[in-house]
PDB file of C-alpha atoms in Angstrom:
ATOM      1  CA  UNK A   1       0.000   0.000   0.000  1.00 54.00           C
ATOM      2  CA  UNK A   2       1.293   3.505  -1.068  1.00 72.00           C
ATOM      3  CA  UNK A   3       2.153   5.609   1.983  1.00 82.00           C
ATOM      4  CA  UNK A   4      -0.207   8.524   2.560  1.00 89.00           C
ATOM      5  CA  UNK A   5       1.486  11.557   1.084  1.00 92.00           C
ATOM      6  CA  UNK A   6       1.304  15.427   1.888  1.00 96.00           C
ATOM      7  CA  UNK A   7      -0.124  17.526  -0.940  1.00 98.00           C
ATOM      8  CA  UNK A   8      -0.029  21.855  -0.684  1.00 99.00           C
ATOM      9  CA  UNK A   9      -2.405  24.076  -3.070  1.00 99.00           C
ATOM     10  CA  UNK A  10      -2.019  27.685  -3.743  1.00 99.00           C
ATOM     11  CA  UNK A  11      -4.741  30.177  -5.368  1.00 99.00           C
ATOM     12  CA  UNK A  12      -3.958  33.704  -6.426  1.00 99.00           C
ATOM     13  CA  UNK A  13      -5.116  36.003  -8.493  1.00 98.00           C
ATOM     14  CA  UNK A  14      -2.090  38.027  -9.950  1.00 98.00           C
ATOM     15  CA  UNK A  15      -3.987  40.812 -10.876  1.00 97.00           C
ATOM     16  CA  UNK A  16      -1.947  40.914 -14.596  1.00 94.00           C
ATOM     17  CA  UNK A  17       0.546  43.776 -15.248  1.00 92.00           C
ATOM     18  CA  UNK A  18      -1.423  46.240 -12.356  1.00 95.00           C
ATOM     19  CA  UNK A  19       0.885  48.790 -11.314  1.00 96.00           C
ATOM     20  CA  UNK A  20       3.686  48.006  -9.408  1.00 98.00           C
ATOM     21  CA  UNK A  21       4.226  45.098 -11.717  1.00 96.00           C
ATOM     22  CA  UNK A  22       7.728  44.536 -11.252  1.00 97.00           C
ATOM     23  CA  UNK A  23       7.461  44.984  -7.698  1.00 98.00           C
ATOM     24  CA  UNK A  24       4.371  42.762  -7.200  1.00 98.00           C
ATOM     25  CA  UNK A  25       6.147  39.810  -8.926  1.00 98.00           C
ATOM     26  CA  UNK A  26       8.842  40.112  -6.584  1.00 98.00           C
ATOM     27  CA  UNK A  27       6.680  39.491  -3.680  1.00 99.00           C
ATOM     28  CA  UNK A  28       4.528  36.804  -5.695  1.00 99.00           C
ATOM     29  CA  UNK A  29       8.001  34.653  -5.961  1.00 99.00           C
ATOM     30  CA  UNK A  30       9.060  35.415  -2.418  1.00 98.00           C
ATOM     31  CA  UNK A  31       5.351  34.046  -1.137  1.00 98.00           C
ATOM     32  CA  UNK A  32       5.864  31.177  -3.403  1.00 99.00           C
ATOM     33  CA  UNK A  33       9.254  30.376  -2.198  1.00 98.00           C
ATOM     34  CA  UNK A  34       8.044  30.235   1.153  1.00 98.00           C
ATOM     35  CA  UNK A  35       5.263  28.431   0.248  1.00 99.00           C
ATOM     36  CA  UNK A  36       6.052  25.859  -1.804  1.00 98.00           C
ATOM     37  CA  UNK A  37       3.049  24.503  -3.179  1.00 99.00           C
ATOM     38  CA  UNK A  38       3.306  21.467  -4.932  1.00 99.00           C
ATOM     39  CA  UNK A  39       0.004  23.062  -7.154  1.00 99.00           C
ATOM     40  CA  UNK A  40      -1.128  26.479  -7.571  1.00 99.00           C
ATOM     41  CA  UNK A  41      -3.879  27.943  -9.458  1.00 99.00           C
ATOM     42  CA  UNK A  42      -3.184  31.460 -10.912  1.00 99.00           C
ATOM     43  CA  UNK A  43      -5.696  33.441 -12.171  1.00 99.00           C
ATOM     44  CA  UNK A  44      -5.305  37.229 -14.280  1.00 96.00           C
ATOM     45  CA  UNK A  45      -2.229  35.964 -16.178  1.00 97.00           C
ATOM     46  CA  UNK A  46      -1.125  37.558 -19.082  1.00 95.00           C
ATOM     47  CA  UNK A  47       0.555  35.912 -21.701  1.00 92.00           C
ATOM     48  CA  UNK A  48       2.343  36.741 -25.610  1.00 87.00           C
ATOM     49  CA  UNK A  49       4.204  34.740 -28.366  1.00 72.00           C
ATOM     50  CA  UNK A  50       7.198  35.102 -26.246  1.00 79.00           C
ATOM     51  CA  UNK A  51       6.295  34.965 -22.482  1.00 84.00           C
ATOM     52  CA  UNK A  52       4.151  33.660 -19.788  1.00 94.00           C
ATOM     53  CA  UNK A  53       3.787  35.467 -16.859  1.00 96.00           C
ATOM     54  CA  UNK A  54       3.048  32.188 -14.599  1.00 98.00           C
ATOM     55  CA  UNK A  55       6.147  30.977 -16.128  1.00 98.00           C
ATOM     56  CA  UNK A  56       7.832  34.180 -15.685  1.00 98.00           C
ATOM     57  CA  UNK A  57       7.511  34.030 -12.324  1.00 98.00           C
ATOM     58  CA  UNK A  58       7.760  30.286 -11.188  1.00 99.00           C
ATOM     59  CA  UNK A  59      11.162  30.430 -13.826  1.00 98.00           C
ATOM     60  CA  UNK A  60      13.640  28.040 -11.265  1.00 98.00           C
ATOM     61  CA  UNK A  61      11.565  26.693  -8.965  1.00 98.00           C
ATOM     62  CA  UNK A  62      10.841  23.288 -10.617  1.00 98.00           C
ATOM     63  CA  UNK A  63       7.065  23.829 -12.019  1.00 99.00           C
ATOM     64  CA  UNK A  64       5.752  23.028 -15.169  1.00 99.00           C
ATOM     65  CA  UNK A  65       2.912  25.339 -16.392  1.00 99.00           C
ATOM     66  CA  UNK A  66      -0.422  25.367 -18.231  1.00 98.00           C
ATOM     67  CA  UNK A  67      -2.038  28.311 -19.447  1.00 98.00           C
ATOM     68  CA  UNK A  68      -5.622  28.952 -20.758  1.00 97.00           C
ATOM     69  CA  UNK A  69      -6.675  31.860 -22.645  1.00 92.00           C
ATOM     70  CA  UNK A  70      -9.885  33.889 -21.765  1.00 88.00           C
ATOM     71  CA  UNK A  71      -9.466  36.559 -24.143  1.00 77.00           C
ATOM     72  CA  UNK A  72      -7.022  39.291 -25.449  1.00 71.00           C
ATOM     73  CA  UNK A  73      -6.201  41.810 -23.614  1.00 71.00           C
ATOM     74  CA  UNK A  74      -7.815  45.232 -23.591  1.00 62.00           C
ATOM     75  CA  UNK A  75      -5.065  47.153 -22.159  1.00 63.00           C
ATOM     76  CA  UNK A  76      -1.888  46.631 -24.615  1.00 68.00           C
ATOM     77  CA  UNK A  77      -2.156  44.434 -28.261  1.00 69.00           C
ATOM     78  CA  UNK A  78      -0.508  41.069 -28.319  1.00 75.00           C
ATOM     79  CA  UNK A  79      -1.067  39.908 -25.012  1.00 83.00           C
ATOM     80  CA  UNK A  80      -3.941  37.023 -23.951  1.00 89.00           C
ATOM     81  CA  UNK A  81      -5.736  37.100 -20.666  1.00 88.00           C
ATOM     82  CA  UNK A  82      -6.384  33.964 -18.559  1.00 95.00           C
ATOM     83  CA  UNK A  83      -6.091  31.631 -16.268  1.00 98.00           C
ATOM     84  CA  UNK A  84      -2.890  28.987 -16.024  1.00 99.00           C
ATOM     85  CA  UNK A  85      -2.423  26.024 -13.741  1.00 99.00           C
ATOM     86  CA  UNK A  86       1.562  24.887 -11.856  1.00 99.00           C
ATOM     87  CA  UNK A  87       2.450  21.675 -10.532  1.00 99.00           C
ATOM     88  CA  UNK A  88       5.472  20.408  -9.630  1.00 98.00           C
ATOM     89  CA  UNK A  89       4.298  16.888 -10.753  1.00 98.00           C
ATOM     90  CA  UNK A  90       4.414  16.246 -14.750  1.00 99.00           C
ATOM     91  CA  UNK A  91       0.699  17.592 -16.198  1.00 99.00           C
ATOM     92  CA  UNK A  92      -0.021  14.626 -18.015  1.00 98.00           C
ATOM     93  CA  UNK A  93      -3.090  16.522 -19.838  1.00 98.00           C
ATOM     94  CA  UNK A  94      -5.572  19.670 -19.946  1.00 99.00           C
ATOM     95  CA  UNK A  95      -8.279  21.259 -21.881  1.00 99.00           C
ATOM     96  CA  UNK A  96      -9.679  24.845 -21.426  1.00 98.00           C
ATOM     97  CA  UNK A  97     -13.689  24.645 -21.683  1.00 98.00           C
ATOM     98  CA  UNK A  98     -14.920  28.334 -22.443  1.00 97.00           C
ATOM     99  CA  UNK A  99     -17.804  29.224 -19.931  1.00 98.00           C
ATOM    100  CA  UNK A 100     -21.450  30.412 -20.773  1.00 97.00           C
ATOM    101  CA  UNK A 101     -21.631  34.529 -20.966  1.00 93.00           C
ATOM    102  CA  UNK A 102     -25.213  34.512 -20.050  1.00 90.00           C
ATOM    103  CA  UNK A 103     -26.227  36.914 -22.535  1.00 85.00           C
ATOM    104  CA  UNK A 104     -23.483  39.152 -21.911  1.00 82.00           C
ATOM    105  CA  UNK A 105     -20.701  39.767 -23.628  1.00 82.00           C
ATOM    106  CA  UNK A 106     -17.898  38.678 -20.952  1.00 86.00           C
ATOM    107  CA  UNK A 107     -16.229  35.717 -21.698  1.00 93.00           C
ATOM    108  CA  UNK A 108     -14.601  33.444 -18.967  1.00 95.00           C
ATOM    109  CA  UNK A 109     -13.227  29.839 -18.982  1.00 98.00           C
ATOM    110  CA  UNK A 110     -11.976  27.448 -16.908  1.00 99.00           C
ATOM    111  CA  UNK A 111      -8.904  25.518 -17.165  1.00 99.00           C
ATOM    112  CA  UNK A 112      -8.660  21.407 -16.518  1.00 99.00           C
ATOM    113  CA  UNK A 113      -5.553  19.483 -15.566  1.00 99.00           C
ATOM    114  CA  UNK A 114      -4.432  15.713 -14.772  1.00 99.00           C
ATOM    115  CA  UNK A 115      -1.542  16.041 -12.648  1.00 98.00           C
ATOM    116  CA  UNK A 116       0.978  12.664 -12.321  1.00 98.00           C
ATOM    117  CA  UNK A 117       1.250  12.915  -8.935  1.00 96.00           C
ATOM    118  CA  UNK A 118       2.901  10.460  -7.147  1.00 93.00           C
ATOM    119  CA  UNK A 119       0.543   8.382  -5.501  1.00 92.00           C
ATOM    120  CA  UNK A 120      -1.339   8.305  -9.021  1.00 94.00           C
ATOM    121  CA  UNK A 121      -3.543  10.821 -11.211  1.00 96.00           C
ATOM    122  CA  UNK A 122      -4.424  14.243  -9.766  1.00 98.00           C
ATOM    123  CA  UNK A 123      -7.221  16.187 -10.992  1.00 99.00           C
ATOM    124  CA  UNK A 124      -6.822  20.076 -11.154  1.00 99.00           C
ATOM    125  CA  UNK A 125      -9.926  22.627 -12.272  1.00 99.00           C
ATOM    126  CA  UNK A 126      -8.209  26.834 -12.391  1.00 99.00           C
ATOM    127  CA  UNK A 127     -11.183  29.695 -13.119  1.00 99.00           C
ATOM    128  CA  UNK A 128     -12.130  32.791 -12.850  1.00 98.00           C
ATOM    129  CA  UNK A 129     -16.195  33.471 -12.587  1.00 97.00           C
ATOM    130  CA  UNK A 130     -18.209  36.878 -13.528  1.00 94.00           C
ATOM    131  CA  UNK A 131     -17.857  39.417 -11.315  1.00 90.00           C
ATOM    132  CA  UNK A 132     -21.433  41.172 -11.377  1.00 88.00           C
ATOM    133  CA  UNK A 133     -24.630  39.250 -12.006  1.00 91.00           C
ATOM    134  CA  UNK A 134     -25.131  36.368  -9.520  1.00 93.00           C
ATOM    135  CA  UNK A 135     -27.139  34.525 -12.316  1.00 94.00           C
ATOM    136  CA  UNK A 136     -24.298  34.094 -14.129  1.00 95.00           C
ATOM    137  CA  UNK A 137     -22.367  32.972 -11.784  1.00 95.00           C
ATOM    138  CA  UNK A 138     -24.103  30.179 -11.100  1.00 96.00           C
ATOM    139  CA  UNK A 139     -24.687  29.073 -15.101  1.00 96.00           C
ATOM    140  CA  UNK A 140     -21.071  29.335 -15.150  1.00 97.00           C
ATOM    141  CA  UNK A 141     -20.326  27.231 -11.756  1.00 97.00           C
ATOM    142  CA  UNK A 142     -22.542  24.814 -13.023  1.00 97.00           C
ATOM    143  CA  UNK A 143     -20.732  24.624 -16.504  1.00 98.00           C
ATOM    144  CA  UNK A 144     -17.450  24.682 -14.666  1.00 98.00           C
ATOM    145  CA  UNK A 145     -18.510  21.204 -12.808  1.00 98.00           C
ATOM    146  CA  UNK A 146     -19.924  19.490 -15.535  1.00 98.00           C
ATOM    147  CA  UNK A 147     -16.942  20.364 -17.870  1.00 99.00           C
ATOM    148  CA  UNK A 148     -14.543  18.824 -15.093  1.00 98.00           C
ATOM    149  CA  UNK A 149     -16.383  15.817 -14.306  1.00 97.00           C
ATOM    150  CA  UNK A 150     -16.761  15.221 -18.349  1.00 97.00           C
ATOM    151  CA  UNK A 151     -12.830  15.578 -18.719  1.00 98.00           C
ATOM    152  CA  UNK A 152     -12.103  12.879 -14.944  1.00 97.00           C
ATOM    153  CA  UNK A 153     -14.018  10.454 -16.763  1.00 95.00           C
ATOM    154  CA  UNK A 154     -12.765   9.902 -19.856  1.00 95.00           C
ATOM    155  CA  UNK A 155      -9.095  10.145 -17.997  1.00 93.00           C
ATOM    156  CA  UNK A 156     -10.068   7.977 -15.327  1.00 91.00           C
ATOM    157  CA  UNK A 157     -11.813   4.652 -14.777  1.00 82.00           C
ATOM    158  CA  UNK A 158     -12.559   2.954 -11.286  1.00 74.00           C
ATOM    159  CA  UNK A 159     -12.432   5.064  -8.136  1.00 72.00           C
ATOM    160  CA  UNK A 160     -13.262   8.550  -7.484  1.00 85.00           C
ATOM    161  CA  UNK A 161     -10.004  10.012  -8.577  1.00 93.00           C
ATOM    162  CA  UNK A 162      -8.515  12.979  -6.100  1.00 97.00           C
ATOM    163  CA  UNK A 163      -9.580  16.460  -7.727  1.00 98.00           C
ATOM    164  CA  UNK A 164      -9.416  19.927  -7.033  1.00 99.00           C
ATOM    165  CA  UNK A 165     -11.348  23.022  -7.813  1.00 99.00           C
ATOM    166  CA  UNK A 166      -9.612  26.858  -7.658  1.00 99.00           C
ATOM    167  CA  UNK A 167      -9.836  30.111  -8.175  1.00 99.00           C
ATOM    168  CA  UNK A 168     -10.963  33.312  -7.521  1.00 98.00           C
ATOM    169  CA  UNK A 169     -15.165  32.943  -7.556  1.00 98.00           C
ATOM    170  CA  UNK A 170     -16.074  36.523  -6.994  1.00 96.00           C
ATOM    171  CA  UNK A 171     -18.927  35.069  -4.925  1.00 95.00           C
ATOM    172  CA  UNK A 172     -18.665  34.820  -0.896  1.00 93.00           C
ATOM    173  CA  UNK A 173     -19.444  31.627   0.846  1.00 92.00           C
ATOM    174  CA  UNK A 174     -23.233  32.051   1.686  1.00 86.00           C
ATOM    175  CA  UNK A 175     -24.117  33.258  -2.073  1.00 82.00           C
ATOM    176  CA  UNK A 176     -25.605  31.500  -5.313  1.00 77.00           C
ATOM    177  CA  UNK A 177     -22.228  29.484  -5.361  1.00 88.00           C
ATOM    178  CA  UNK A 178     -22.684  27.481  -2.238  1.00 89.00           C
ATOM    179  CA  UNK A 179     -25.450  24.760  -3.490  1.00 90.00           C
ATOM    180  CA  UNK A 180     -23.958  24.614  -6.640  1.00 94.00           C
ATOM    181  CA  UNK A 181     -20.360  23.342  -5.054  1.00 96.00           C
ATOM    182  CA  UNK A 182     -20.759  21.720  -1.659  1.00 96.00           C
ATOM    183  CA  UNK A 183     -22.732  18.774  -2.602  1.00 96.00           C
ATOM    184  CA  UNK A 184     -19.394  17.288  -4.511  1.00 96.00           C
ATOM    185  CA  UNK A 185     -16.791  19.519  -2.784  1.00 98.00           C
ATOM    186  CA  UNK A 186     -15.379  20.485   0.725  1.00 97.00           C
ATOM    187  CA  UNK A 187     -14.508  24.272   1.126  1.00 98.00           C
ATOM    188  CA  UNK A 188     -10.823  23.912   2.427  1.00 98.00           C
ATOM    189  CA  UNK A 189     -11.105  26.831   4.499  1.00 98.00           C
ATOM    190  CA  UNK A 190     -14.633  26.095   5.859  1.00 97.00           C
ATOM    191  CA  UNK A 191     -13.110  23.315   6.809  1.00 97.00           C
ATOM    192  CA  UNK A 192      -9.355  24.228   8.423  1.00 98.00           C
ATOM    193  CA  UNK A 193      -8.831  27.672   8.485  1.00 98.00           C
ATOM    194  CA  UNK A 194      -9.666  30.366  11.123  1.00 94.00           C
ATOM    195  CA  UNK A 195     -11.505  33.961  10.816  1.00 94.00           C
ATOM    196  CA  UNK A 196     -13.548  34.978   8.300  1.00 95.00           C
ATOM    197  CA  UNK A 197     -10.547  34.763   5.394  1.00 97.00           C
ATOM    198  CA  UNK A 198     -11.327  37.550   3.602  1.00 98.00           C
ATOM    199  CA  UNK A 199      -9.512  38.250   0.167  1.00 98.00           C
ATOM    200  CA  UNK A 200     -10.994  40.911  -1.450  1.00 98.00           C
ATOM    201  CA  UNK A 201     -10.380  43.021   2.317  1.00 97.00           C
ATOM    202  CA  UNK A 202      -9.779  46.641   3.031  1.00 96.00           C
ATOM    203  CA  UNK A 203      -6.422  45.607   4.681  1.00 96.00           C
ATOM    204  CA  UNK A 204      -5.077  45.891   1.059  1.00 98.00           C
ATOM    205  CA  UNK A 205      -4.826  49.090  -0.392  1.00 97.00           C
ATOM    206  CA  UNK A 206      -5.510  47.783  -4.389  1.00 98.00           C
ATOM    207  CA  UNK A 207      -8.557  46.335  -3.462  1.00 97.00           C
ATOM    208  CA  UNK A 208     -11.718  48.978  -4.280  1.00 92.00           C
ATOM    209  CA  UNK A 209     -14.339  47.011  -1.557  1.00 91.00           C
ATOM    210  CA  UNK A 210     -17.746  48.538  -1.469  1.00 85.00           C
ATOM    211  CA  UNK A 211     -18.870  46.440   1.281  1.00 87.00           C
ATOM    212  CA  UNK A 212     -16.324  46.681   4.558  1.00 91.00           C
ATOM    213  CA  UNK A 213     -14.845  44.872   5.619  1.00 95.00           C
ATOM    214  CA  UNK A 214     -14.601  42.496   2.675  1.00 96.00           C
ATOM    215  CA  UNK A 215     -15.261  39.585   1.871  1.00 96.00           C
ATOM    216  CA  UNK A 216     -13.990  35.864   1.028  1.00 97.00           C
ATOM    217  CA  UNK A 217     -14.077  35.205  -2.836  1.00 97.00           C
ATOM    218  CA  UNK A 218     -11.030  32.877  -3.715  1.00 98.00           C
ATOM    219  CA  UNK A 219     -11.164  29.001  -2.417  1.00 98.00           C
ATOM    220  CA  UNK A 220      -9.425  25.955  -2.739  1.00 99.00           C
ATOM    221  CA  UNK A 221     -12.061  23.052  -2.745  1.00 98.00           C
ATOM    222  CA  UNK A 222     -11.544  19.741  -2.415  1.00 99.00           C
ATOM    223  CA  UNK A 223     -13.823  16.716  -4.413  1.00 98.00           C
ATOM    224  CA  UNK A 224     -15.696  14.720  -1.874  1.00 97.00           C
ATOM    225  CA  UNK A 225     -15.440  11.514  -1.783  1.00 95.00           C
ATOM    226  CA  UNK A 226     -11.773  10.913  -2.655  1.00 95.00           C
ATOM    227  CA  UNK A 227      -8.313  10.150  -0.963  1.00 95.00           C
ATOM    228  CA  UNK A 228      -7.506  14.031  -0.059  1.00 97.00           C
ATOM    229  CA  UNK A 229      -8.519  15.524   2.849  1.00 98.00           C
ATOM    230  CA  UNK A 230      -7.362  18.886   4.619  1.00 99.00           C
ATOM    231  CA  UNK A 231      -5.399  19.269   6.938  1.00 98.00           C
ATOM    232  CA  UNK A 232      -4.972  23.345   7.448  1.00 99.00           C
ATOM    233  CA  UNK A 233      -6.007  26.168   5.144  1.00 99.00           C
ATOM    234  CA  UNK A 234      -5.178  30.086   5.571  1.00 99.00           C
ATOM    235  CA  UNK A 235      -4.872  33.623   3.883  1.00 99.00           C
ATOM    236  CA  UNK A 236      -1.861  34.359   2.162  1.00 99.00           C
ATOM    237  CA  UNK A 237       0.096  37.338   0.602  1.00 98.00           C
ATOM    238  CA  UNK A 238      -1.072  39.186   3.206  1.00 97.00           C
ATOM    239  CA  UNK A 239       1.643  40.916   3.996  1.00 96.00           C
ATOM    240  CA  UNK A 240       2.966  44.398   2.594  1.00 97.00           C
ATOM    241  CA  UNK A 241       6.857  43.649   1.451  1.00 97.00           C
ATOM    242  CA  UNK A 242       8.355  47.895   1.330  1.00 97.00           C
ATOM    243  CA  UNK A 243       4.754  48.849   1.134  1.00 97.00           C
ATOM    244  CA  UNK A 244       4.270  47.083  -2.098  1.00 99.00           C
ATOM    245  CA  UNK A 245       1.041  43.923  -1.959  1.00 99.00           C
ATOM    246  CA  UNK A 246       1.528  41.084  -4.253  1.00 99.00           C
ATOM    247  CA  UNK A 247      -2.231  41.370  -5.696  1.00 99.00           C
ATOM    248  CA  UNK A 248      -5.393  42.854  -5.209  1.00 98.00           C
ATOM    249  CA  UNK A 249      -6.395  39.562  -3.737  1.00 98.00           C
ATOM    250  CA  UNK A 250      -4.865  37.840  -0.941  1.00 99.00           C
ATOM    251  CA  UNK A 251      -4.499  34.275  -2.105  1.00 99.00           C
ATOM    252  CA  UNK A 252      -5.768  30.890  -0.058  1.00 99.00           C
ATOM    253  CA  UNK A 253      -2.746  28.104   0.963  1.00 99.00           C
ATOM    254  CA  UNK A 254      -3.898  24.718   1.816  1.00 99.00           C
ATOM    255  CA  UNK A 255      -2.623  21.889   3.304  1.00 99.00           C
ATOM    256  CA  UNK A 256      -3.696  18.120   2.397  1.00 99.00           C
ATOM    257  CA  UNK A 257      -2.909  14.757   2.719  1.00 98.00           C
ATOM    258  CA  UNK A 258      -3.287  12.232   0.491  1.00 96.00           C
ATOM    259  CA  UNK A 259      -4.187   8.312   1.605  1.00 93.00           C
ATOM    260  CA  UNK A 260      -4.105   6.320  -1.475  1.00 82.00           C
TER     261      UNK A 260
END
């Protein structure tokens, strides 16, 4: 029998080339360092024909990377908006699954990944929801889902394979979100962490809240039903570095194990 293993997940938004840029990636890669997720889910990345700002700023420390384009970007030509997916455990596969615009004219997506983990296949879900109407929200949530479970099964056979769903939701616990997720996955922080997490909070200067003191929008959720369960969960990037924030966002950190 495989020996229960320790698994850590990371979700931040990066907030794409916001100013301080330069400075914000700094204190992205010193989080990370610290950190050292074994997957993270990034969402706001910005990539071109030559770079990858996930890559950009995991370039070292022993990831490989998956991006997923949303759209182009309005601010400067060239450059694709999205979300993008790290692991330091060979991606094996992935397929970005646009989302439903509900009528409107946003467009979102969400990314899928199988991760070769160790102790076998690791499933990985990155996106980014709308951030006004609560209708679509939920017709994207429930897209989201079925596009994940569609891409486990044809990867998978047997058991309920371990999966995981991140990003930033724009949607606080008790909203149109909450029956759509919790009857197939565990809120990690619900479950392990302490306070009311907030990550779109006052306490960050970038953050334009019209509701003090904020709110918790960005989660790391765990399938139910499968070999990974938490063992802590807590707010990260947090902390000013010279006055400088990594994100708008704080990001979530989880801790899991793994009994095969």
């Amino acid at each position: 029998m495989t020996a229960p293993c320790r698994v850590t997940v990371l979700t931040l938004n990066l907030w794409h080339d916001s100013a301080p840029a330069d400075a914000r990636a700094r204190v992205q890669r010193e989080a990370i360092e610290a950190l050292r997720p074994d997957i993270i889910g990034f969402q706001e990345v910005l990539r071109d024909a030559r770079s990858n700002q996930a890559e950009e700023l995991l370039a070292g420390m022993g990831y490989e990377v998956s991006f997923g384009p949303v759209v182009p970007f309005w601010k400067r030509d060239g450059l694709t908006y999205g979300n993008a997916l790290a692991s330091r455990w060979p991606i094996a596969s992935t397929r970005n699954v646009e989302l439903p615009t509900g009528g409107g004219t946003e467009r979102r997506a969400v990314l899928l990944a199988e991760l070769a983990a160790p102790a076998g296949a690791l499933f990985a879900a990155c996106t980014h929801f709308h951030h006004r109407e609560p209708e679509i929200r939920e017709l994207q949530a429930r897209a989201a889902l079925a596009a994940f479970s569609a891409f486990r099964g044809e990867r998978h056979e047997g058991a309920h394979p371990p999966h995981l769903f991140l990003g930033d939701f724009n949607a606080s616990p008790d909203k149109e979100l909450s029956p759509v997720f919790a009857p197939a996955f565990h809120d990690a922080f619900a479950i392990a962490g302490g306070g009311p997490g907030l990550t779109w909070s006052t306490e960050n200067p970038y953050a334009v809240v019209s509701d003090p003191p904020g709110v918790r929008i960005d989660y790391i959720l765990v399938g139910r039903g499968t070999p990974l369960r938490v063992l802590a969960s807590r707010v990260v990037c947090r902390e000013p570095r010279d006055g400088v924030y990594a994100s708008d966002h704080f990001g979530v950190f989880a801790e899991l194990v793994w009994t095969p």
